Short mmCIF file of N, CA and C in Angstrom, two decimals:
data_model
loop_
_atom_site.label_atom_id
_atom_site.label_comp_id
_atom_site.label_asym_id
_atom_site.label_seq_id
_atom_site.Cartn_x
_atom_site.Cartn_y
_atom_site.Cartn_z
N MET F 829 0.85 -1.17 0.00
CA MET F 829 0.00 0.00 0.00
C MET F 829 0.90 1.24 0.00
N ASP F 830 0.65 2.13 -0.94
CA ASP F 830 1.47 3.33 -1.00
C ASP F 830 0.92 4.39 -0.03
N GLU F 831 1.65 5.47 0.11
CA GLU F 831 1.30 6.52 1.07
C GLU F 831 -0.04 7.17 0.74
N ALA F 832 -0.34 7.36 -0.54
CA ALA F 832 -1.61 7.98 -0.94
C ALA F 832 -2.79 7.09 -0.54
N GLN F 833 -2.66 5.78 -0.75
CA GLN F 833 -3.73 4.85 -0.36
C GLN F 833 -3.91 4.83 1.15
N ARG F 834 -2.79 4.81 1.85
CA ARG F 834 -2.83 4.81 3.31
C ARG F 834 -3.52 6.07 3.84
N GLN F 835 -3.18 7.20 3.26
CA GLN F 835 -3.77 8.47 3.68
C GLN F 835 -5.26 8.51 3.36
N ALA F 836 -5.66 7.97 2.22
CA ALA F 836 -7.08 7.92 1.85
C ALA F 836 -7.87 7.08 2.85
N ILE F 837 -7.29 5.96 3.27
CA ILE F 837 -7.95 5.10 4.26
C ILE F 837 -8.06 5.83 5.60
N LEU F 838 -6.99 6.48 6.03
CA LEU F 838 -7.03 7.24 7.29
C LEU F 838 -8.06 8.35 7.24
N ASN F 839 -8.15 9.05 6.11
CA ASN F 839 -9.14 10.11 5.95
C ASN F 839 -10.56 9.55 6.07
N LYS F 840 -10.80 8.40 5.44
CA LYS F 840 -12.11 7.76 5.50
C LYS F 840 -12.43 7.34 6.93
N ILE F 841 -11.45 6.75 7.62
CA ILE F 841 -11.65 6.33 9.01
C ILE F 841 -12.01 7.53 9.88
N HIS F 842 -11.29 8.63 9.73
CA HIS F 842 -11.56 9.81 10.55
C HIS F 842 -12.92 10.41 10.24
N ALA F 843 -13.34 10.36 8.98
CA ALA F 843 -14.67 10.84 8.62
C ALA F 843 -15.74 9.93 9.24
N LEU F 844 -15.51 8.63 9.20
CA LEU F 844 -16.49 7.69 9.75
C LEU F 844 -16.60 7.81 11.27
N LYS F 845 -15.51 8.13 11.93
CA LYS F 845 -15.54 8.26 13.39
C LYS F 845 -16.47 9.38 13.85
N ASP F 846 -16.82 10.29 12.95
CA ASP F 846 -17.77 11.34 13.29
C ASP F 846 -19.21 10.83 13.28
N LEU F 847 -19.44 9.64 12.71
CA LEU F 847 -20.79 9.09 12.66
C LEU F 847 -21.15 8.48 14.01
N ARG F 848 -22.40 8.63 14.39
CA ARG F 848 -22.87 8.20 15.70
C ARG F 848 -22.56 6.73 16.00
N ILE F 849 -22.70 5.86 15.02
CA ILE F 849 -22.51 4.42 15.26
C ILE F 849 -21.08 4.08 15.67
N PHE F 850 -20.12 4.93 15.28
CA PHE F 850 -18.72 4.67 15.59
C PHE F 850 -18.21 5.50 16.77
N TYR F 851 -19.11 6.10 17.53
CA TYR F 851 -18.71 7.02 18.59
C TYR F 851 -17.75 6.40 19.62
N ASN F 852 -17.87 5.10 19.85
CA ASN F 852 -17.08 4.44 20.90
C ASN F 852 -15.93 3.60 20.35
N MET F 853 -15.52 3.88 19.12
CA MET F 853 -14.50 3.07 18.47
C MET F 853 -13.23 3.86 18.20
N ASN F 854 -12.11 3.15 18.25
CA ASN F 854 -10.84 3.77 17.85
C ASN F 854 -10.61 3.53 16.36
N ASP F 855 -9.53 4.07 15.83
CA ASP F 855 -9.25 3.95 14.39
C ASP F 855 -9.19 2.50 13.93
N ARG F 856 -8.57 1.65 14.72
CA ARG F 856 -8.42 0.24 14.34
C ARG F 856 -9.79 -0.45 14.27
N ASP F 857 -10.67 -0.15 15.24
CA ASP F 857 -12.02 -0.71 15.23
C ASP F 857 -12.76 -0.32 13.96
N VAL F 858 -12.72 0.98 13.65
CA VAL F 858 -13.42 1.47 12.46
C VAL F 858 -12.86 0.79 11.22
N PHE F 859 -11.55 0.64 11.14
CA PHE F 859 -10.94 -0.03 9.99
C PHE F 859 -11.42 -1.47 9.88
N GLU F 860 -11.49 -2.19 11.00
CA GLU F 860 -11.93 -3.59 10.98
C GLU F 860 -13.37 -3.72 10.49
N VAL F 861 -14.23 -2.79 10.89
CA VAL F 861 -15.61 -2.80 10.40
C VAL F 861 -15.63 -2.42 8.92
N MET F 862 -14.93 -1.34 8.59
CA MET F 862 -14.92 -0.79 7.23
C MET F 862 -14.47 -1.82 6.20
N LYS F 863 -13.46 -2.61 6.52
CA LYS F 863 -12.93 -3.55 5.53
C LYS F 863 -13.89 -4.71 5.26
N ARG F 864 -14.90 -4.89 6.10
CA ARG F 864 -15.89 -5.93 5.88
C ARG F 864 -17.16 -5.39 5.23
N CYS F 865 -17.28 -4.10 5.14
CA CYS F 865 -18.47 -3.46 4.58
C CYS F 865 -18.32 -3.20 3.09
N GLU F 866 -19.45 -3.04 2.45
CA GLU F 866 -19.48 -2.61 1.05
C GLU F 866 -20.00 -1.19 1.00
N THR F 867 -19.38 -0.37 0.17
CA THR F 867 -19.85 0.99 -0.04
C THR F 867 -20.83 0.98 -1.19
N ARG F 868 -21.96 1.62 -0.99
CA ARG F 868 -22.97 1.72 -2.04
C ARG F 868 -23.41 3.17 -2.17
N HIS F 869 -23.74 3.55 -3.40
CA HIS F 869 -24.22 4.91 -3.67
C HIS F 869 -25.63 4.82 -4.24
N TYR F 870 -26.47 5.78 -3.85
CA TYR F 870 -27.85 5.82 -4.33
C TYR F 870 -28.18 7.22 -4.82
N ALA F 871 -28.98 7.28 -5.86
CA ALA F 871 -29.46 8.55 -6.39
C ALA F 871 -30.79 8.89 -5.70
N ALA F 872 -31.15 10.16 -5.72
CA ALA F 872 -32.44 10.57 -5.16
C ALA F 872 -33.55 9.78 -5.84
N GLY F 873 -34.46 9.24 -5.04
CA GLY F 873 -35.58 8.46 -5.57
C GLY F 873 -35.30 6.98 -5.74
N GLU F 874 -34.05 6.58 -5.59
CA GLU F 874 -33.70 5.17 -5.77
C GLU F 874 -34.11 4.36 -4.53
N VAL F 875 -34.75 3.22 -4.77
CA VAL F 875 -35.19 2.34 -3.69
C VAL F 875 -34.04 1.41 -3.30
N VAL F 876 -33.75 1.36 -2.02
CA VAL F 876 -32.70 0.47 -1.50
C VAL F 876 -33.27 -0.93 -1.35
N PHE F 877 -34.41 -1.02 -0.70
CA PHE F 877 -35.14 -2.29 -0.61
C PHE F 877 -36.61 -2.00 -0.36
N ALA F 878 -37.45 -2.99 -0.71
CA ALA F 878 -38.90 -2.86 -0.56
C ALA F 878 -39.38 -3.74 0.58
N GLU F 879 -40.55 -3.41 1.08
CA GLU F 879 -41.17 -4.23 2.11
C GLU F 879 -41.31 -5.66 1.59
N GLY F 880 -40.91 -6.63 2.39
CA GLY F 880 -41.00 -8.03 1.99
C GLY F 880 -39.72 -8.60 1.40
N ASP F 881 -38.78 -7.73 1.00
CA ASP F 881 -37.50 -8.22 0.47
C ASP F 881 -36.79 -9.06 1.54
N THR F 882 -35.94 -9.97 1.08
CA THR F 882 -35.28 -10.89 2.02
C THR F 882 -33.80 -10.60 2.23
N ASP F 883 -33.30 -9.51 1.70
CA ASP F 883 -31.92 -9.10 1.97
C ASP F 883 -31.81 -8.73 3.45
N HIS F 884 -30.73 -9.09 4.11
CA HIS F 884 -30.60 -8.86 5.55
C HIS F 884 -29.46 -7.93 5.92
N ARG F 885 -29.03 -7.10 5.00
CA ARG F 885 -27.93 -6.17 5.29
C ARG F 885 -28.36 -5.08 6.27
N LEU F 886 -27.38 -4.63 7.05
CA LEU F 886 -27.53 -3.45 7.88
C LEU F 886 -26.83 -2.32 7.12
N TYR F 887 -27.46 -1.16 7.06
CA TYR F 887 -26.91 -0.02 6.34
C TYR F 887 -26.55 1.10 7.31
N VAL F 888 -25.37 1.66 7.13
CA VAL F 888 -24.90 2.82 7.89
C VAL F 888 -24.83 3.99 6.91
N ILE F 889 -25.55 5.05 7.22
CA ILE F 889 -25.60 6.20 6.31
C ILE F 889 -24.36 7.06 6.51
N VAL F 890 -23.55 7.14 5.47
CA VAL F 890 -22.34 7.95 5.49
C VAL F 890 -22.67 9.37 5.04
N LYS F 891 -23.54 9.47 4.04
CA LYS F 891 -23.91 10.77 3.47
C LYS F 891 -25.30 10.65 2.88
N GLY F 892 -26.11 11.68 3.03
CA GLY F 892 -27.44 11.69 2.42
C GLY F 892 -28.55 11.38 3.41
N GLU F 893 -29.74 11.17 2.84
CA GLU F 893 -30.92 10.93 3.67
C GLU F 893 -31.81 9.92 2.98
N PHE F 894 -32.51 9.13 3.80
CA PHE F 894 -33.40 8.09 3.31
C PHE F 894 -34.75 8.19 4.02
N GLU F 895 -35.80 7.89 3.28
CA GLU F 895 -37.15 7.86 3.84
C GLU F 895 -37.55 6.40 4.05
N ILE F 896 -38.08 6.10 5.22
CA ILE F 896 -38.52 4.75 5.55
C ILE F 896 -40.04 4.78 5.62
N THR F 897 -40.68 3.98 4.76
CA THR F 897 -42.14 3.97 4.65
C THR F 897 -42.68 2.54 4.65
N THR F 898 -43.96 2.43 4.92
CA THR F 898 -44.67 1.15 4.82
C THR F 898 -46.09 1.45 4.38
N GLN F 899 -46.91 0.43 4.29
CA GLN F 899 -48.32 0.62 3.99
C GLN F 899 -49.13 0.17 5.19
N ASN F 900 -50.19 0.94 5.49
CA ASN F 900 -51.06 0.52 6.58
C ASN F 900 -52.00 -0.58 6.08
N THR F 901 -52.90 -1.03 6.93
CA THR F 901 -53.78 -2.14 6.56
C THR F 901 -54.74 -1.79 5.43
N LEU F 902 -54.92 -0.50 5.16
CA LEU F 902 -55.77 -0.06 4.04
C LEU F 902 -54.97 0.09 2.75
N GLY F 903 -53.68 -0.19 2.83
CA GLY F 903 -52.82 -0.07 1.65
C GLY F 903 -52.33 1.34 1.40
N GLU F 904 -52.55 2.23 2.35
CA GLU F 904 -52.11 3.62 2.21
C GLU F 904 -50.67 3.74 2.70
N PRO F 905 -49.89 4.59 2.03
CA PRO F 905 -48.50 4.75 2.47
C PRO F 905 -48.41 5.45 3.83
N MET F 906 -47.49 4.99 4.64
CA MET F 906 -47.22 5.58 5.95
C MET F 906 -45.73 5.84 6.06
N ARG F 907 -45.38 7.05 6.39
CA ARG F 907 -43.97 7.40 6.57
C ARG F 907 -43.58 7.19 8.02
N PHE F 908 -42.58 6.33 8.24
CA PHE F 908 -42.08 6.12 9.60
C PHE F 908 -41.19 7.29 10.01
N PHE F 909 -40.16 7.52 9.24
CA PHE F 909 -39.22 8.59 9.55
C PHE F 909 -38.21 8.72 8.42
N CYS F 910 -37.40 9.77 8.52
CA CYS F 910 -36.26 9.95 7.62
C CYS F 910 -35.00 9.70 8.44
N ALA F 911 -34.05 9.05 7.83
CA ALA F 911 -32.78 8.77 8.50
C ALA F 911 -31.68 9.46 7.72
N GLY F 912 -30.80 10.13 8.44
CA GLY F 912 -29.71 10.85 7.80
C GLY F 912 -28.35 10.38 8.26
N GLU F 913 -27.38 11.15 7.91
CA GLU F 913 -25.97 10.83 8.16
C GLU F 913 -25.71 10.34 9.58
N GLY F 914 -25.02 9.22 9.66
CA GLY F 914 -24.65 8.64 10.95
C GLY F 914 -25.66 7.67 11.51
N LEU F 915 -26.84 7.61 10.90
CA LEU F 915 -27.86 6.70 11.39
C LEU F 915 -27.83 5.40 10.60
N ILE F 916 -28.70 4.49 10.96
CA ILE F 916 -28.73 3.17 10.34
C ILE F 916 -30.14 2.84 9.88
N PHE F 917 -30.24 1.88 8.98
CA PHE F 917 -31.53 1.28 8.65
C PHE F 917 -31.27 -0.16 8.24
N GLY F 918 -32.34 -0.95 8.24
CA GLY F 918 -32.20 -2.36 7.91
C GLY F 918 -31.84 -3.23 9.10
N GLU F 919 -31.84 -2.63 10.29
CA GLU F 919 -31.38 -3.36 11.47
C GLU F 919 -32.31 -4.50 11.88
N MET F 920 -33.61 -4.37 11.62
CA MET F 920 -34.52 -5.45 12.05
C MET F 920 -34.23 -6.74 11.29
N ALA F 921 -34.16 -6.68 9.98
CA ALA F 921 -33.87 -7.89 9.19
C ALA F 921 -32.45 -8.39 9.46
N PHE F 922 -31.54 -7.48 9.72
CA PHE F 922 -30.16 -7.86 10.06
C PHE F 922 -30.14 -8.70 11.34
N LEU F 923 -30.94 -8.30 12.31
CA LEU F 923 -30.94 -8.97 13.61
C LEU F 923 -31.80 -10.22 13.67
N ASP F 924 -32.97 -10.21 12.98
CA ASP F 924 -33.88 -11.35 13.12
C ASP F 924 -34.06 -12.20 11.86
N ALA F 925 -33.38 -11.84 10.77
CA ALA F 925 -33.41 -12.61 9.52
C ALA F 925 -34.82 -12.77 8.94
N GLN F 926 -35.71 -11.84 9.26
CA GLN F 926 -37.06 -11.85 8.70
C GLN F 926 -37.10 -10.93 7.48
N PRO F 927 -38.15 -11.05 6.65
CA PRO F 927 -38.26 -10.14 5.49
C PRO F 927 -38.35 -8.68 5.95
N ARG F 928 -38.00 -7.79 5.05
CA ARG F 928 -38.04 -6.36 5.33
C ARG F 928 -39.44 -5.92 5.71
N SER F 929 -39.55 -5.06 6.71
CA SER F 929 -40.85 -4.59 7.19
C SER F 929 -41.21 -3.22 6.63
N ALA F 930 -40.33 -2.63 5.85
CA ALA F 930 -40.58 -1.30 5.31
C ALA F 930 -39.81 -1.13 4.00
N LYS F 931 -40.13 -0.06 3.32
CA LYS F 931 -39.44 0.33 2.09
C LYS F 931 -38.50 1.48 2.43
N VAL F 932 -37.31 1.47 1.86
CA VAL F 932 -36.34 2.54 2.10
C VAL F 932 -35.96 3.15 0.76
N THR F 933 -36.09 4.48 0.67
CA THR F 933 -35.82 5.22 -0.56
C THR F 933 -34.89 6.38 -0.26
N ALA F 934 -33.89 6.56 -1.09
CA ALA F 934 -33.00 7.72 -0.95
C ALA F 934 -33.78 8.98 -1.33
N THR F 935 -33.69 10.02 -0.51
CA THR F 935 -34.36 11.27 -0.83
C THR F 935 -33.40 12.28 -1.47
N GLU F 936 -32.13 11.93 -1.49
CA GLU F 936 -31.09 12.73 -2.13
C GLU F 936 -29.92 11.80 -2.44
N ALA F 937 -28.95 12.30 -3.16
CA ALA F 937 -27.76 11.48 -3.43
C ALA F 937 -27.17 11.04 -2.10
N ALA F 938 -26.83 9.76 -2.02
CA ALA F 938 -26.42 9.22 -0.72
C ALA F 938 -25.35 8.15 -0.86
N GLU F 939 -24.62 7.96 0.23
CA GLU F 939 -23.60 6.91 0.32
C GLU F 939 -23.84 6.15 1.61
N VAL F 940 -23.75 4.83 1.53
CA VAL F 940 -23.90 3.98 2.72
C VAL F 940 -22.81 2.94 2.76
N PHE F 941 -22.58 2.43 3.94
CA PHE F 941 -21.82 1.20 4.14
C PHE F 941 -22.86 0.14 4.46
N SER F 942 -22.70 -1.03 3.91
CA SER F 942 -23.61 -2.12 4.28
C SER F 942 -22.80 -3.31 4.74
N ILE F 943 -23.37 -4.04 5.69
CA ILE F 943 -22.72 -5.23 6.22
C ILE F 943 -23.76 -6.33 6.34
N THR F 944 -23.41 -7.52 5.91
CA THR F 944 -24.31 -8.67 6.00
C THR F 944 -24.14 -9.34 7.35
N PRO F 945 -25.11 -10.15 7.75
CA PRO F 945 -24.93 -10.92 8.99
C PRO F 945 -23.69 -11.82 8.92
N GLU F 946 -23.39 -12.35 7.75
CA GLU F 946 -22.21 -13.20 7.59
C GLU F 946 -20.92 -12.40 7.79
N GLN F 947 -20.88 -11.20 7.24
CA GLN F 947 -19.71 -10.34 7.43
C GLN F 947 -19.55 -9.95 8.90
N PHE F 948 -20.69 -9.69 9.55
CA PHE F 948 -20.63 -9.36 10.98
C PHE F 948 -20.15 -10.57 11.79
N SER F 949 -20.62 -11.77 11.43
CA SER F 949 -20.17 -12.98 12.13
C SER F 949 -18.66 -13.16 12.01
N GLU F 950 -18.13 -12.84 10.84
CA GLU F 950 -16.68 -12.89 10.64
C GLU F 950 -15.98 -11.91 11.58
N LEU F 951 -16.52 -10.69 11.66
CA LEU F 951 -15.97 -9.69 12.58
C LEU F 951 -16.04 -10.19 14.02
N LEU F 952 -17.16 -10.77 14.39
CA LEU F 952 -17.34 -11.29 15.74
C LEU F 952 -16.33 -12.39 16.05
N ASP F 953 -16.09 -13.27 15.10
CA ASP F 953 -15.11 -14.35 15.29
C ASP F 953 -13.68 -13.83 15.40
N GLN F 954 -13.35 -12.85 14.55
CA GLN F 954 -11.96 -12.40 14.46
C GLN F 954 -11.63 -11.22 15.37
N GLN F 955 -12.62 -10.38 15.63
CA GLN F 955 -12.40 -9.17 16.44
C GLN F 955 -13.60 -8.98 17.38
N PRO F 956 -13.78 -9.85 18.37
CA PRO F 956 -14.99 -9.80 19.20
C PRO F 956 -15.19 -8.47 19.93
N ALA F 957 -14.14 -7.85 20.40
CA ALA F 957 -14.30 -6.57 21.11
C ALA F 957 -14.79 -5.48 20.16
N THR F 958 -14.27 -5.48 18.95
CA THR F 958 -14.71 -4.51 17.94
C THR F 958 -16.17 -4.76 17.59
N ALA F 959 -16.54 -6.02 17.40
CA ALA F 959 -17.94 -6.37 17.09
C ALA F 959 -18.86 -5.91 18.22
N ALA F 960 -18.43 -6.08 19.46
CA ALA F 960 -19.24 -5.64 20.60
C ALA F 960 -19.42 -4.13 20.60
N ARG F 961 -18.35 -3.39 20.31
CA ARG F 961 -18.47 -1.93 20.27
C ARG F 961 -19.37 -1.49 19.12
N PHE F 962 -19.29 -2.18 17.98
CA PHE F 962 -20.17 -1.87 16.85
C PHE F 962 -21.63 -2.07 17.25
N MET F 963 -21.91 -3.20 17.90
CA MET F 963 -23.29 -3.48 18.30
C MET F 963 -23.76 -2.52 19.39
N MET F 964 -22.86 -2.02 20.22
CA MET F 964 -23.24 -0.99 21.20
C MET F 964 -23.65 0.29 20.47
N GLY F 965 -22.97 0.61 19.38
CA GLY F 965 -23.37 1.75 18.57
C GLY F 965 -24.74 1.55 17.96
N VAL F 966 -25.01 0.34 17.46
CA VAL F 966 -26.33 0.01 16.92
C VAL F 966 -27.38 0.15 18.02
N ALA F 967 -27.10 -0.41 19.19
CA ALA F 967 -28.05 -0.37 20.31
C ALA F 967 -28.34 1.07 20.74
N GLU F 968 -27.32 1.91 20.76
CA GLU F 968 -27.51 3.31 21.16
C GLU F 968 -28.43 4.02 20.17
N ILE F 969 -28.24 3.79 18.89
CA ILE F 969 -29.10 4.40 17.87
C ILE F 969 -30.53 3.90 18.01
N LEU F 970 -30.70 2.60 18.20
CA LEU F 970 -32.04 2.03 18.35
C LEU F 970 -32.72 2.55 19.61
N SER F 971 -31.97 2.73 20.68
CA SER F 971 -32.52 3.27 21.91
C SER F 971 -33.04 4.69 21.69
N ARG F 972 -32.26 5.50 21.01
CA ARG F 972 -32.70 6.88 20.72
C ARG F 972 -33.96 6.87 19.85
N ARG F 973 -33.98 5.97 18.88
CA ARG F 973 -35.14 5.87 17.98
C ARG F 973 -36.38 5.46 18.77
N LEU F 974 -36.24 4.50 19.66
CA LEU F 974 -37.37 4.04 20.47
C LEU F 974 -37.84 5.14 21.42
N ARG F 975 -36.91 5.87 22.02
CA ARG F 975 -37.30 6.99 22.89
C ARG F 975 -38.10 8.03 22.10
N GLY F 976 -37.64 8.32 20.88
CA GLY F 976 -38.37 9.27 20.05
C GLY F 976 -39.77 8.78 19.72
N ALA F 977 -39.90 7.49 19.41
CA ALA F 977 -41.22 6.91 19.12
C ALA F 977 -42.11 6.98 20.36
N ASN F 978 -41.54 6.69 21.52
CA ASN F 978 -42.31 6.78 22.76
C ASN F 978 -42.83 8.19 22.98
N GLN F 979 -42.01 9.19 22.72
CA GLN F 979 -42.43 10.58 22.89
C GLN F 979 -43.54 10.95 21.91
N ARG F 980 -43.41 10.49 20.67
CA ARG F 980 -44.47 10.78 19.68
C ARG F 980 -45.79 10.14 20.09
N ILE F 981 -45.74 8.92 20.59
CA ILE F 981 -46.96 8.24 21.04
C ILE F 981 -47.54 8.97 22.24
N LYS F 982 -46.70 9.35 23.16
CA LYS F 982 -47.13 10.04 24.38
C LYS F 982 -47.85 11.34 24.04
N HIS F 983 -47.33 12.07 23.07
CA HIS F 983 -47.91 13.37 22.72
C HIS F 983 -49.07 13.24 21.74
N ALA F 984 -49.27 12.06 21.17
CA ALA F 984 -50.38 11.86 20.23
C ALA F 984 -51.66 11.49 20.96
N THR F 985 -51.53 11.07 22.21
CA THR F 985 -52.73 10.63 22.95
C THR F 985 -53.22 11.67 23.90
#
């Protein structure tokens, strides 16, 4: 690896450390996660996955914003929320291996890292402490999301 490649990797690691999911990780941890992830880019309006899809990737938003929607029992669209930089989506299917429960669409040009359960299992086997810190980041984001949902329910009644 030449110096330019090394510097590009360090720059990416430092940029990623600003994301909420990596708040408790050092450079080496971020690198270990990053090397197992795939980078994907989406255009505004592009669908990442639809409700019922069986892909189980977890997505970390590096740049951009995504809308998460579903249909109610009458078939009408329902918007859950928008997720932006530093947040995640796809965590339910990633954790329980069930079909997707919502549709995710990019609302602007976006970049994500995605990791499969198999890639995470590899991380867990080879770098268990890093995997634990990554999952703590996931848990912290989910906790904030649940608290927000609780507040919306509380104020809706």
